[in-house]
CSV table of C-alpha atoms in Angstrom, one decimal:
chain,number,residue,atom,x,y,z
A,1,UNK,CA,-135.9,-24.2,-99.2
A,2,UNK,CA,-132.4,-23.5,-98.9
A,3,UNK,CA,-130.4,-23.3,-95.5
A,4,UNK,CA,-129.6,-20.2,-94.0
A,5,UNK,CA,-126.7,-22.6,-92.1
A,6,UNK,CA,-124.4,-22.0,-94.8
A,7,UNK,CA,-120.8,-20.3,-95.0
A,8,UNK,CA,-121.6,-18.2,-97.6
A,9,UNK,CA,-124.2,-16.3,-95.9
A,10,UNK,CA,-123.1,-16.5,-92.5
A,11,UNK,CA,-119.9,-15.2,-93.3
A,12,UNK,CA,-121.7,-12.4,-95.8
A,13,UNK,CA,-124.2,-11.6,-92.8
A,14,UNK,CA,-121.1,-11.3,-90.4
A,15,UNK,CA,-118.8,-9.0,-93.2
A,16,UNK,CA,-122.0,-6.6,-93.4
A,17,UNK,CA,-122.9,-6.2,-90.0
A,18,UNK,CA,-119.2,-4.9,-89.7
A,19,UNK,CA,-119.4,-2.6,-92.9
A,20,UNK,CA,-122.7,-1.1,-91.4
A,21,UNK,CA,-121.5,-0.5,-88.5
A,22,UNK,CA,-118.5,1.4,-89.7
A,23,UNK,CA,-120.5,3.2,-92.2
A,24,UNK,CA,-122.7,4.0,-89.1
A,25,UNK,CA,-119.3,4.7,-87.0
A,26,UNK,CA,-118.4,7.6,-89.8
A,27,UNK,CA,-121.9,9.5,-89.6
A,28,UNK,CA,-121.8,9.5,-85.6
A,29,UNK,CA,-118.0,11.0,-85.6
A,30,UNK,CA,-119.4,13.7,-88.4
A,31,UNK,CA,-122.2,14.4,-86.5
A,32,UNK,CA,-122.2,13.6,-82.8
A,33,UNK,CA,-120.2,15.1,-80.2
A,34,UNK,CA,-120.2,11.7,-78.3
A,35,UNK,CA,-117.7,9.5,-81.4
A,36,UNK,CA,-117.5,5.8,-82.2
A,37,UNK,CA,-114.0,5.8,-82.5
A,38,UNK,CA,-112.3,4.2,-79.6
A,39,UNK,CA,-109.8,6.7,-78.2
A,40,UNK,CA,-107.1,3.8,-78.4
A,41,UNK,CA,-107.2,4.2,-82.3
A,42,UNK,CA,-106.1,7.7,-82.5
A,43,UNK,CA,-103.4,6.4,-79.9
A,44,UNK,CA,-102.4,3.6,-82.6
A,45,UNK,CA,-102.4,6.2,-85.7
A,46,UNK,CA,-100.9,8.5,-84.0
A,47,UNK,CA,-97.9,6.3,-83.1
A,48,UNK,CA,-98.1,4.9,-86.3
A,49,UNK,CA,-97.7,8.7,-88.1
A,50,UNK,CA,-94.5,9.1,-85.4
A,51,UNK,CA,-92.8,5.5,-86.8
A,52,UNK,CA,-93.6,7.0,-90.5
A,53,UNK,CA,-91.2,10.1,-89.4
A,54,UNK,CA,-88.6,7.8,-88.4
A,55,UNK,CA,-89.3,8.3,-84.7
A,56,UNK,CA,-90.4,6.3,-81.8
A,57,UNK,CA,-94.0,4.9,-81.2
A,58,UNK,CA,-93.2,5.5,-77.8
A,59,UNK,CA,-93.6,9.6,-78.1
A,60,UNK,CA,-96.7,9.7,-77.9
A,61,UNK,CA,-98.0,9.6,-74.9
A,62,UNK,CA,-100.1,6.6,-73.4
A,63,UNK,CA,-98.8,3.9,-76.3
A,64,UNK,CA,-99.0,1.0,-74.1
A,65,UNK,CA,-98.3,-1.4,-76.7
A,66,UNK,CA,-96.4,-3.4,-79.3
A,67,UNK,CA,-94.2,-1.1,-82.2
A,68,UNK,CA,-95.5,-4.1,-84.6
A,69,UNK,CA,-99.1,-2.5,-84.0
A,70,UNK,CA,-97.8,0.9,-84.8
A,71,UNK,CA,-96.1,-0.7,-87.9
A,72,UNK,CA,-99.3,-2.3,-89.7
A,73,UNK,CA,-101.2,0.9,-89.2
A,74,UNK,CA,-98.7,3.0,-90.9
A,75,UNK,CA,-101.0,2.9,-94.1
A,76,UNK,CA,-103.4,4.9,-91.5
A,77,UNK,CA,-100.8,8.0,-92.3
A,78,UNK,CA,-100.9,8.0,-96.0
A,79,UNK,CA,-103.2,10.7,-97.6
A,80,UNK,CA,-106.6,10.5,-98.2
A,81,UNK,CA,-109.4,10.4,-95.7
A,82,UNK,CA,-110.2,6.7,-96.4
A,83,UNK,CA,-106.5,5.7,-95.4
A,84,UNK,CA,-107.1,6.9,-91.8
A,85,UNK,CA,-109.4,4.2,-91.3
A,86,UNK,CA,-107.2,0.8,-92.8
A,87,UNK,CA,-106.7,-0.3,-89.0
A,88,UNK,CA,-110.6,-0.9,-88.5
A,89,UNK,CA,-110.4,-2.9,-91.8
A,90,UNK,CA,-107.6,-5.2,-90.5
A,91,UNK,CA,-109.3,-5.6,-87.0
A,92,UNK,CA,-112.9,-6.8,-88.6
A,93,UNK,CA,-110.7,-8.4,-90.8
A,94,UNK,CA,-109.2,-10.5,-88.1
A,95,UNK,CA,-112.9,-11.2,-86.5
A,96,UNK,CA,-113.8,-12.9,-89.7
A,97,UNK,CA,-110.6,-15.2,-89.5
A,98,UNK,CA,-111.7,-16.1,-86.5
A,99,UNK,CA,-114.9,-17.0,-86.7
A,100,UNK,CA,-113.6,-19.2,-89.7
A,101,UNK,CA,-111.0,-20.8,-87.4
A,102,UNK,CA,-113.8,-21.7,-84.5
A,103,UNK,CA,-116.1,-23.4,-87.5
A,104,UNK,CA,-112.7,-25.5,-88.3
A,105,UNK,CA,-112.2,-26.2,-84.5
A,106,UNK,CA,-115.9,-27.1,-84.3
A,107,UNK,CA,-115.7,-29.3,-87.3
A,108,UNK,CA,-112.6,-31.4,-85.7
A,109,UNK,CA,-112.5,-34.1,-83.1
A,110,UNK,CA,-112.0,-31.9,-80.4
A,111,UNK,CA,-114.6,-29.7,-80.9
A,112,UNK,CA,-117.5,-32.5,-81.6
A,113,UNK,CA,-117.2,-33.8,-85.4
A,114,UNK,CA,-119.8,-31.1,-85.7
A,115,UNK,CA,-122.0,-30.8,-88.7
A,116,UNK,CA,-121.0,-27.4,-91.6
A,117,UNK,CA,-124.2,-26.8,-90.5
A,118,UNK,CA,-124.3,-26.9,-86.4
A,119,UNK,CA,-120.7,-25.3,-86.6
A,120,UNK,CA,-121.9,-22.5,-88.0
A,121,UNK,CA,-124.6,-22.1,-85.8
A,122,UNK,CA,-121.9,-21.8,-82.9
A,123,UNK,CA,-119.8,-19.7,-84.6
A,124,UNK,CA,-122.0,-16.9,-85.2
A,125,UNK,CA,-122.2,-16.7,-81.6
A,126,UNK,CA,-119.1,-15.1,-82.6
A,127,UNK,CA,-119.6,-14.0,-86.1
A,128,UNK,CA,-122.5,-11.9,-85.5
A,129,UNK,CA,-122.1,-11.1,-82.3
A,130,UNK,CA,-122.6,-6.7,-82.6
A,131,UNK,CA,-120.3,-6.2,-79.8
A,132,UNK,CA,-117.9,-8.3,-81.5
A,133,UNK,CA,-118.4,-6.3,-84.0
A,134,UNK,CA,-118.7,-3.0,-82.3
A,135,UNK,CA,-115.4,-3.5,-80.9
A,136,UNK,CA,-113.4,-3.8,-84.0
A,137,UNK,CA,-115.1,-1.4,-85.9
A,138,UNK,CA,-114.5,0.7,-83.3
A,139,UNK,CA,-110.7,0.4,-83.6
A,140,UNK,CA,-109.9,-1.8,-80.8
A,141,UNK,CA,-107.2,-4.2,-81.9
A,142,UNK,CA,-108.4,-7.1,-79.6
A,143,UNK,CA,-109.7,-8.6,-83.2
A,144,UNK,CA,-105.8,-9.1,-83.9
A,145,UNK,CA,-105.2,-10.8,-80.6
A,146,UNK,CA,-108.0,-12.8,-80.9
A,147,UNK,CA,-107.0,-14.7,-84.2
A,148,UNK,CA,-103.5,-15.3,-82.5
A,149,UNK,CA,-104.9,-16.9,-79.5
A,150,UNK,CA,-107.6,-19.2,-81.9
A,151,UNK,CA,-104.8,-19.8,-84.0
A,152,UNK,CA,-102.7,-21.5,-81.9
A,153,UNK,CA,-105.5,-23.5,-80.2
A,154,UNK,CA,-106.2,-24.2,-83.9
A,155,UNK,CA,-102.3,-25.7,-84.3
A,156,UNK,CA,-102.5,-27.7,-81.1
A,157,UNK,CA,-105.0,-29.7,-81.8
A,158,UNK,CA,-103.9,-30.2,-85.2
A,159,UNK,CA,-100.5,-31.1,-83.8
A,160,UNK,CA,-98.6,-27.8,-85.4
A,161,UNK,CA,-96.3,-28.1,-82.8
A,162,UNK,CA,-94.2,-25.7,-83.9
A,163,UNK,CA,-96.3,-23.5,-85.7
A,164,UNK,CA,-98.2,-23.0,-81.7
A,165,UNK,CA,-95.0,-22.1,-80.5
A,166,UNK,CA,-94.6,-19.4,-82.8
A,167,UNK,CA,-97.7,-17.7,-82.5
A,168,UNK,CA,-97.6,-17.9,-78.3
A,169,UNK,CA,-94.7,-16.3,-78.6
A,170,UNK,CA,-95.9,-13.6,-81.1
A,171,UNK,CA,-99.5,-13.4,-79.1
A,172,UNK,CA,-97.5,-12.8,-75.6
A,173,UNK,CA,-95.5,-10.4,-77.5
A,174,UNK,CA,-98.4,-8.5,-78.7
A,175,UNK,CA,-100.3,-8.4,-75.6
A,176,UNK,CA,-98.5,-10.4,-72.5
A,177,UNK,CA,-101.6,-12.5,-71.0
A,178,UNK,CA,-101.8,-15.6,-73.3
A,179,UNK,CA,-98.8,-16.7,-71.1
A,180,UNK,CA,-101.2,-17.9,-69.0
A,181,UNK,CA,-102.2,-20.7,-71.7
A,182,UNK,CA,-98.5,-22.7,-71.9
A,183,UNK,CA,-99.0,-24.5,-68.5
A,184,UNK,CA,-102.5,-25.5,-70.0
A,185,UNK,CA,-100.7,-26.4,-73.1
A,186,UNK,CA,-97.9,-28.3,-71.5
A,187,UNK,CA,-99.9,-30.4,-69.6
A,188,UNK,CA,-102.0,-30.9,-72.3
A,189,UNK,CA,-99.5,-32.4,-74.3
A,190,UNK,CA,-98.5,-34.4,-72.2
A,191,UNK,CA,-101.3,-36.2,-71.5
A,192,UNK,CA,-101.1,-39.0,-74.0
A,193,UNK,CA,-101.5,-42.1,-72.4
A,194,UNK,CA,-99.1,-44.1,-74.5
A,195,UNK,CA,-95.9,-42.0,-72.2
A,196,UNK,CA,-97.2,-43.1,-69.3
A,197,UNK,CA,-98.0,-46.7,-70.2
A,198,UNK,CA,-96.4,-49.2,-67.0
A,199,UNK,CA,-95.0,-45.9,-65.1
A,200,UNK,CA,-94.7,-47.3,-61.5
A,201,UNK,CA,-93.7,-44.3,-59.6
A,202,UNK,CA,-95.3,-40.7,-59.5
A,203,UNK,CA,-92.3,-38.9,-61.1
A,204,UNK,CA,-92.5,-41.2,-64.1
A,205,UNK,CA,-96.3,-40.6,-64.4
A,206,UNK,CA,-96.6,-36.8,-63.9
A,207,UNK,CA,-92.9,-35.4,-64.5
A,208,UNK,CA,-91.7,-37.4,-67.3
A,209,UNK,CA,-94.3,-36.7,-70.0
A,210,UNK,CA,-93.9,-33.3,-69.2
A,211,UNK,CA,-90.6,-33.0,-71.6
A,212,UNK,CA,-91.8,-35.0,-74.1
A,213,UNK,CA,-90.6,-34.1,-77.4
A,214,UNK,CA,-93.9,-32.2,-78.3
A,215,UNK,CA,-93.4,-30.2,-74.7
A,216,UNK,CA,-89.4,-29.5,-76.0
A,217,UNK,CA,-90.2,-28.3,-79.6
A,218,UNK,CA,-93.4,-25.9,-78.0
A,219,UNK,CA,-91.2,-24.6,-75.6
A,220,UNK,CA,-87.9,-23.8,-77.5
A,221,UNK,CA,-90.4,-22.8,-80.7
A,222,UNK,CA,-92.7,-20.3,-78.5
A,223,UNK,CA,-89.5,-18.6,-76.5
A,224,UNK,CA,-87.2,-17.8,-79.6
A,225,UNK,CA,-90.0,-16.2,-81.2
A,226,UNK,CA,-90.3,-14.3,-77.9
A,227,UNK,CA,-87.2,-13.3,-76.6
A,228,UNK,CA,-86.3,-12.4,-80.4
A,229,UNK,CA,-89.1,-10.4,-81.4
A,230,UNK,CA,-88.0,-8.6,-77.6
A,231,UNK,CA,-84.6,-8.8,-78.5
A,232,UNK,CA,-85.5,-6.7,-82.1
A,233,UNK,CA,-87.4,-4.2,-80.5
A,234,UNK,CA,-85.3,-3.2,-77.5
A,235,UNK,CA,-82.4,-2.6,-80.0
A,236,UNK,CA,-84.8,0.0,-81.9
A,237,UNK,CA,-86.6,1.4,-78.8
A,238,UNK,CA,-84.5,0.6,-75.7
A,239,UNK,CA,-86.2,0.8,-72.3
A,240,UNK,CA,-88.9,2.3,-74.2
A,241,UNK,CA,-90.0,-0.6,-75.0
A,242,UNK,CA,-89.6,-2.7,-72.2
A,243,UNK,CA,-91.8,0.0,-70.1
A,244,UNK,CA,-94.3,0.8,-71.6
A,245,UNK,CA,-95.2,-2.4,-73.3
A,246,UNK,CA,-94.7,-4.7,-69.8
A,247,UNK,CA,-93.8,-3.1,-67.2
A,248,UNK,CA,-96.1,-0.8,-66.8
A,249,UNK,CA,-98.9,-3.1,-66.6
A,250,UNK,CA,-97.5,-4.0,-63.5
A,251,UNK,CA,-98.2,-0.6,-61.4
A,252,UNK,CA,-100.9,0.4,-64.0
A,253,UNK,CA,-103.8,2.5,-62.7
A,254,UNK,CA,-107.0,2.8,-64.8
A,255,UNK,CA,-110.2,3.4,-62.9
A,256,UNK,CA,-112.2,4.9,-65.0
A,257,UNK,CA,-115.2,2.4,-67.5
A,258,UNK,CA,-113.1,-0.2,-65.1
A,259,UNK,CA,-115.8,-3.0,-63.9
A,260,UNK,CA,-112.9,-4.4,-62.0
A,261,UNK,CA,-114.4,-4.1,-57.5
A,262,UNK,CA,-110.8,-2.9,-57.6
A,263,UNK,CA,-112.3,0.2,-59.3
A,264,UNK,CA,-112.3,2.3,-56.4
A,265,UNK,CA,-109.1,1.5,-54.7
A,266,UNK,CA,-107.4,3.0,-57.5
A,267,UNK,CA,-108.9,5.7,-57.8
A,268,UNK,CA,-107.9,6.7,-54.6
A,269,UNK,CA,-104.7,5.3,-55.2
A,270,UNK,CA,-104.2,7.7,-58.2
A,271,UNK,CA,-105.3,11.0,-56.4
A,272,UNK,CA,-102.6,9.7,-53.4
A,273,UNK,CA,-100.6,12.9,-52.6
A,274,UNK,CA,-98.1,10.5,-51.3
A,275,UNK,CA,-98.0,8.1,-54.3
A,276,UNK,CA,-94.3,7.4,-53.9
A,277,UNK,CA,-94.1,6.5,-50.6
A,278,UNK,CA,-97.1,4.3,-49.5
A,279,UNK,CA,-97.5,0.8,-50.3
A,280,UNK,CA,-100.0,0.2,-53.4
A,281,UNK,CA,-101.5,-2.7,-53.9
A,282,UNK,CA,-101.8,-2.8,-57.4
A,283,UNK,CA,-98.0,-3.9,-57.9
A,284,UNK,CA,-99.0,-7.1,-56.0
A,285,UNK,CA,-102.7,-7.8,-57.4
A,286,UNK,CA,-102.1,-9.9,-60.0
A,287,UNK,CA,-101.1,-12.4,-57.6
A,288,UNK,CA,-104.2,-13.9,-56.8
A,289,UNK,CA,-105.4,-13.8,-60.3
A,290,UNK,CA,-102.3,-15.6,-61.6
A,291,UNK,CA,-102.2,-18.1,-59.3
A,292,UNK,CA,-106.2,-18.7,-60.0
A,293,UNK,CA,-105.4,-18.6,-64.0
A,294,UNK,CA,-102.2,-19.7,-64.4
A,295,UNK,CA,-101.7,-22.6,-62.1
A,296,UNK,CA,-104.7,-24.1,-60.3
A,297,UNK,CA,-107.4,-24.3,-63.1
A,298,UNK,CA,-104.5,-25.9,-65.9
A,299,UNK,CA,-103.5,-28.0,-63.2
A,300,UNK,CA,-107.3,-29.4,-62.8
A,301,UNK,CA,-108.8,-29.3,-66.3
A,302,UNK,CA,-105.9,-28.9,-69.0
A,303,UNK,CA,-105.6,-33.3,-69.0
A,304,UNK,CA,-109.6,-33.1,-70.0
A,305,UNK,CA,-110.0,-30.4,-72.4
A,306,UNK,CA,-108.1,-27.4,-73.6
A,307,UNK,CA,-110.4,-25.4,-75.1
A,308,UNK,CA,-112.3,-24.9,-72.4
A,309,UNK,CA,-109.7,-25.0,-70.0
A,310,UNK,CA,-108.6,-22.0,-71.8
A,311,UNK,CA,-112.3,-20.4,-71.1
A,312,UNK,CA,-112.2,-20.8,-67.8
A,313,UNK,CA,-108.3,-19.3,-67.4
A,314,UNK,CA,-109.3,-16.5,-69.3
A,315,UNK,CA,-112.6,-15.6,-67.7
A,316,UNK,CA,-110.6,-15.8,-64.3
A,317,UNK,CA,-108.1,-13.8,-65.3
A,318,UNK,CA,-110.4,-11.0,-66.5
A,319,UNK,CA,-112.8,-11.0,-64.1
A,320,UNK,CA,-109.7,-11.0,-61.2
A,321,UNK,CA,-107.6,-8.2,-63.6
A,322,UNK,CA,-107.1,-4.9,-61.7
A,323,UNK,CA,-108.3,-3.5,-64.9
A,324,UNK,CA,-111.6,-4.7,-67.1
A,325,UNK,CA,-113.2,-3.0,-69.6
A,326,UNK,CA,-115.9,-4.6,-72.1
A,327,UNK,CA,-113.0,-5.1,-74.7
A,328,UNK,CA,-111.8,-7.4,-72.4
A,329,UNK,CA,-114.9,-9.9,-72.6
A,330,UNK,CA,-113.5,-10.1,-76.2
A,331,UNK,CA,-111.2,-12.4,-75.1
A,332,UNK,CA,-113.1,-15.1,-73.5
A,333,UNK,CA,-115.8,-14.8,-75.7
A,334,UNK,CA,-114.0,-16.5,-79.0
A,335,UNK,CA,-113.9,-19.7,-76.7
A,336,UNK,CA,-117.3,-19.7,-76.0
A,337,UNK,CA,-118.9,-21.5,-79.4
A,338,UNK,CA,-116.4,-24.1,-78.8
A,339,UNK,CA,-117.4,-25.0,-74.7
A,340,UNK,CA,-120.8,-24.4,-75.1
A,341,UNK,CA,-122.5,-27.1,-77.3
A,342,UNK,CA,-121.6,-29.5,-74.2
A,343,UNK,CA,-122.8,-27.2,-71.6
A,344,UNK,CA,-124.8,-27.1,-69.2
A,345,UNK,CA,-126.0,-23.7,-69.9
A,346,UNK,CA,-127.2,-25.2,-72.8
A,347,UNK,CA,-128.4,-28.8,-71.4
A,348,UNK,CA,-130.5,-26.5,-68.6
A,349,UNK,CA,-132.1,-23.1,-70.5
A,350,UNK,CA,-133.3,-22.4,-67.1
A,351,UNK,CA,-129.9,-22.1,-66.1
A,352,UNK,CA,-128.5,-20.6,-69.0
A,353,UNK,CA,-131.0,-18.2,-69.5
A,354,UNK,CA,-130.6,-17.1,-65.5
A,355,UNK,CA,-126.7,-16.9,-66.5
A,356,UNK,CA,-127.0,-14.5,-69.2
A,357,UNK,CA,-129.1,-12.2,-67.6
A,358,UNK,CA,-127.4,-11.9,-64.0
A,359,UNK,CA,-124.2,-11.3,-66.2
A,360,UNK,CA,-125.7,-8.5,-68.5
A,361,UNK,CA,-127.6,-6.9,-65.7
A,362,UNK,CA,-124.6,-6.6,-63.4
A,363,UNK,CA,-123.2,-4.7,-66.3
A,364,UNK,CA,-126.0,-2.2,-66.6
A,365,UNK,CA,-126.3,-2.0,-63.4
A,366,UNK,CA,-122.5,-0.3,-62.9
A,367,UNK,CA,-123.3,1.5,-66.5
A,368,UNK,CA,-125.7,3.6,-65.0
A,369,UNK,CA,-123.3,4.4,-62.1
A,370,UNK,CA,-120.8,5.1,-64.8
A,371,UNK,CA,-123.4,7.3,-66.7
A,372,UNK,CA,-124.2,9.2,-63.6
A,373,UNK,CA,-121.0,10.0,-62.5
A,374,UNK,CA,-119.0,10.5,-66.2
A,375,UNK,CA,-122.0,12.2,-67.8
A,376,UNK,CA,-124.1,13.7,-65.0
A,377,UNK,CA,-121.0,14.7,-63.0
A,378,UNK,CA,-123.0,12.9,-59.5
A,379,UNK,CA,-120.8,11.0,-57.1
A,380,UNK,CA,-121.3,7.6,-57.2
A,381,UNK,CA,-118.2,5.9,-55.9
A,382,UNK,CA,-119.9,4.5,-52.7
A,383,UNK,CA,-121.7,2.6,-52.8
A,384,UNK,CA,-122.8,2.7,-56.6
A,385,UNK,CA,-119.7,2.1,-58.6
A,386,UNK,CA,-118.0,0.2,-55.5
A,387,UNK,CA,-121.5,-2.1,-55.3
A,388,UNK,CA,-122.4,-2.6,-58.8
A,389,UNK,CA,-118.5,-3.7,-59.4
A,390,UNK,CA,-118.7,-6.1,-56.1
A,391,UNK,CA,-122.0,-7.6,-57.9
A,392,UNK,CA,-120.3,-8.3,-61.2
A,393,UNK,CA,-117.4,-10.0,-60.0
A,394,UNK,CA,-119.7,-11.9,-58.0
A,395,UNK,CA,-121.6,-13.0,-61.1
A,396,UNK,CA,-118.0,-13.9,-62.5
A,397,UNK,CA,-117.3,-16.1,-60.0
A,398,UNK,CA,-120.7,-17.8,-59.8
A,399,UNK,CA,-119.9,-17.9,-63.9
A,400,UNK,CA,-116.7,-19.5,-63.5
A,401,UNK,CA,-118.0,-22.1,-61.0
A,402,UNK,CA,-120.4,-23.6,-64.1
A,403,UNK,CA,-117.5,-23.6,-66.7
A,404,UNK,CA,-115.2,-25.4,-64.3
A,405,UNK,CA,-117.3,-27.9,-63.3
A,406,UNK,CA,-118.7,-28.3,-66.9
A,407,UNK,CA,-115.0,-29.1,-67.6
A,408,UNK,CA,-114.1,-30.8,-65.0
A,409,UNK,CA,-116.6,-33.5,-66.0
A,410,UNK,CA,-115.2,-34.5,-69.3
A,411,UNK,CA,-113.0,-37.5,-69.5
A,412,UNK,CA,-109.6,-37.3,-68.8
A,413,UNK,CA,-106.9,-37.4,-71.8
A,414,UNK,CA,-107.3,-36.9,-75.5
A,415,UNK,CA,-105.9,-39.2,-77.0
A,416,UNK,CA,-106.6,-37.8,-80.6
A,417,UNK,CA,-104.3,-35.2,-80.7
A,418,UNK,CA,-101.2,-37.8,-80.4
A,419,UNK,CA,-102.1,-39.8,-83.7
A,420,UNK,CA,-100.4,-38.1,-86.6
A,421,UNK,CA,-101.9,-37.0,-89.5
A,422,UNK,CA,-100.4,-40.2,-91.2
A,423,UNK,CA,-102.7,-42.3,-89.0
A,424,UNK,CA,-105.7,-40.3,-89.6
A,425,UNK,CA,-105.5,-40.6,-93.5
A,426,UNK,CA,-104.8,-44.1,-93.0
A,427,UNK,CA,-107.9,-44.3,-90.6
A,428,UNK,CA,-109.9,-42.0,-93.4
A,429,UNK,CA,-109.0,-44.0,-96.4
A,430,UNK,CA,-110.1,-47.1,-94.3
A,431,UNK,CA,-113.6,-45.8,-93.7
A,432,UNK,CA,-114.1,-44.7,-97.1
């Protein structure tokens, strides 16, 4: 009998899940009053159509993003029904890439020497995921953010040095978190326990192989395609650009289909009469969650595994954002084929079993609240949306706990990633 554990149909069964839930996506805007379109899609289109006139992205009102975005949806402008929805195409489009990536990673050393077969087993925890799937046919572009961010974990660990600069640089560009992974990177890299070899003092063991030639190239390679992508767009766009696309992420307020337990705080913050002259707090909360994301966990697991040292920074920095929304869970989710084979969600079903369902449930538990309030028009700040969004985060954090200690038992160093690909033909041709 043949295998259903084979890239052709796991790959067909993940491109038709997405076309019928488009098709699907078309009858429910015709005919429903409540549409599958994410609202953020006629923000891209219609930001795209104002870059087709020759004008600024940045006219219409709540663009938040990227003009590159706006520029790859400018097919959504052209004439004929069929056009409008190019943008959904190119986000599934990017889901598949993906999911082919994480079966590569999977296949490597770092991700096990897996089997075609076992990889793709893991993968379609990706592949057919429906909400991976909802969210890109949909019109969310996380899809395009997500092969970025695989991407470059793909070019680390194949030692693309400069080919991972280029595409942090173009991810942090397109959507500024994956900053948070180049301290988790660096470190990473310098890891290699031939720079280290007979270091007798603490600066030569832990400074030093931090500017190692890998650490240079990454560094110089990831901020010139920064600063010059920047640099391109503030000469077309000016402050524009620079506002909307950054800074206002800094003072951002967005309560509502917020899971975030600072849900309610700004929401009160936003109907302020006095908004300008009172202190807000959401100019100074992404201090914890940086400091939990950025710094501690790469300083305790990036030496012992990247990918899921990666996890775990994302999933803090989600579940501590002032902001999170399901489309958000996109973003840690791509890592979770790769950490969980070795898990010990997996290793205990108990355990993992007990995980998924406290995590789901805290989300339908504040769903409801949502429903009752958005669609019923019942207050349910306090306690409902308040509670149900304290409960979540404290799922997060019991969530978090597992991955970091799941990581934090693996070995330190990796040495594979230092041996060039020279030395692994050589080592290749040997065994053969």
């Amino acid at each position: 009998m043949r295998s259903l554990w084979t890239p052709s149909l796991i790959f067909s069964g993940a491109i038709f899940l997405r076309i019928v839930l488009f098709c699907y996506g078309l009858f429910q805007d015709a005919y429903s009053p409540l549409k599958y379109t994410d609202i953020d899609y006629f923000v891209f289109t219609d930001a795209a159509r104002y870059v087709a006139r020759g004008r600024s992205p940045y006219d219409r009102e709540t663009y938040r993003y990227t003009p590159l975005l706006a520029w790859l949806l400018i097919p959504t402008t052209w004439s004929g029904a069929a056009w409008f929805s190019f943008g959904k195409g190119v986000f599934a489009t990017a889901d598949i890439l993906t999911g082919w990536l994480l079966v590569l990673i999977l296949r490597s050393q770092t991700g096990g020497n897996m089997s075609m077969k076992n990889s793709l087993k893991f993968a379609s925890i990706w592949l057919l995921n429906p909400m991976v799937a909802t969210i890109s046919t949909r019109g969310s572009s996380e899809g395009l953010l997500g092969v970025m961010v695989i991407s470059l974990l793909w070019a680390i660990i194949n030692r693309r040095i400069k080919l991972a600069g280029v595409l942090l640089g173009l991810a942090v560009h397109f959507k500024i978190y994956p900053f948070i992974y180049a301290p988790a990177i660096l470190l990473y890299l310098s890891s290699d326990p031939a720079a280290t070899k007979g270091a007798s003092t603490i600066f030569a063991k832990y400074v030093v192989p931090i500017f190692s030639n890998d650490n240079i190239a990454m560094t110089i390679s990831s901020l010139l395609t920064f600063a010059g992508l920047n640099l391109a767009m503030y000469i077309l766009y000016g402050y524009s650009f620079l506002h909307h696309t950054y800074l206002h992420h800094i003072t951002r307020i967005d309560h509502r289909h917020n899971f975030s337990p600072y849900n309610i705080l700004l929401y009160l913050s936003s109907s302020s009469p006095a908004a300008s002259s009172t202190f807000h707090f959401e100019s100074i909360a992404f201090v914890p969650q940086l400091l939990l994301s950025a710094v501690l966990i790469p300083l305790v697991l990036a030496k012992r595994d990247l990918p899921g040292t990666m996890l775990a920074q994302t999933f803090a920095f989600v579940a501590l954002n002032k902001v999170c929304t399901s489309q958000y869970f996109i973003w840690f989710l791509m890592f979770v084929p790769i950490y969980l084979p070795d898990s010990s969600l997996l290793s205990r079903p108990r355990l993992g079993l007990t995980t998924g369902a406290l995590w789901v449930g805290a989300q339908a538990l504040w769903l409801w609240q949502g429903y009752e309030l958005e669609f019923l028009g019942r207050s349910m700040f306090v306690p409902g949306l308040w509670g149900s969004g304290l409960l979540f985060y404290a799922v997060n954090m019991w969530i978090l706990g597992i991955i970091v200690a799941d990581v934090g038992k693996k070995p330190m160093n990796v040495v594979s990633v230092y041996r060039s690909r020279d030395e692994k033909s050589a080592t290749q041709k040997s065994k053969s």
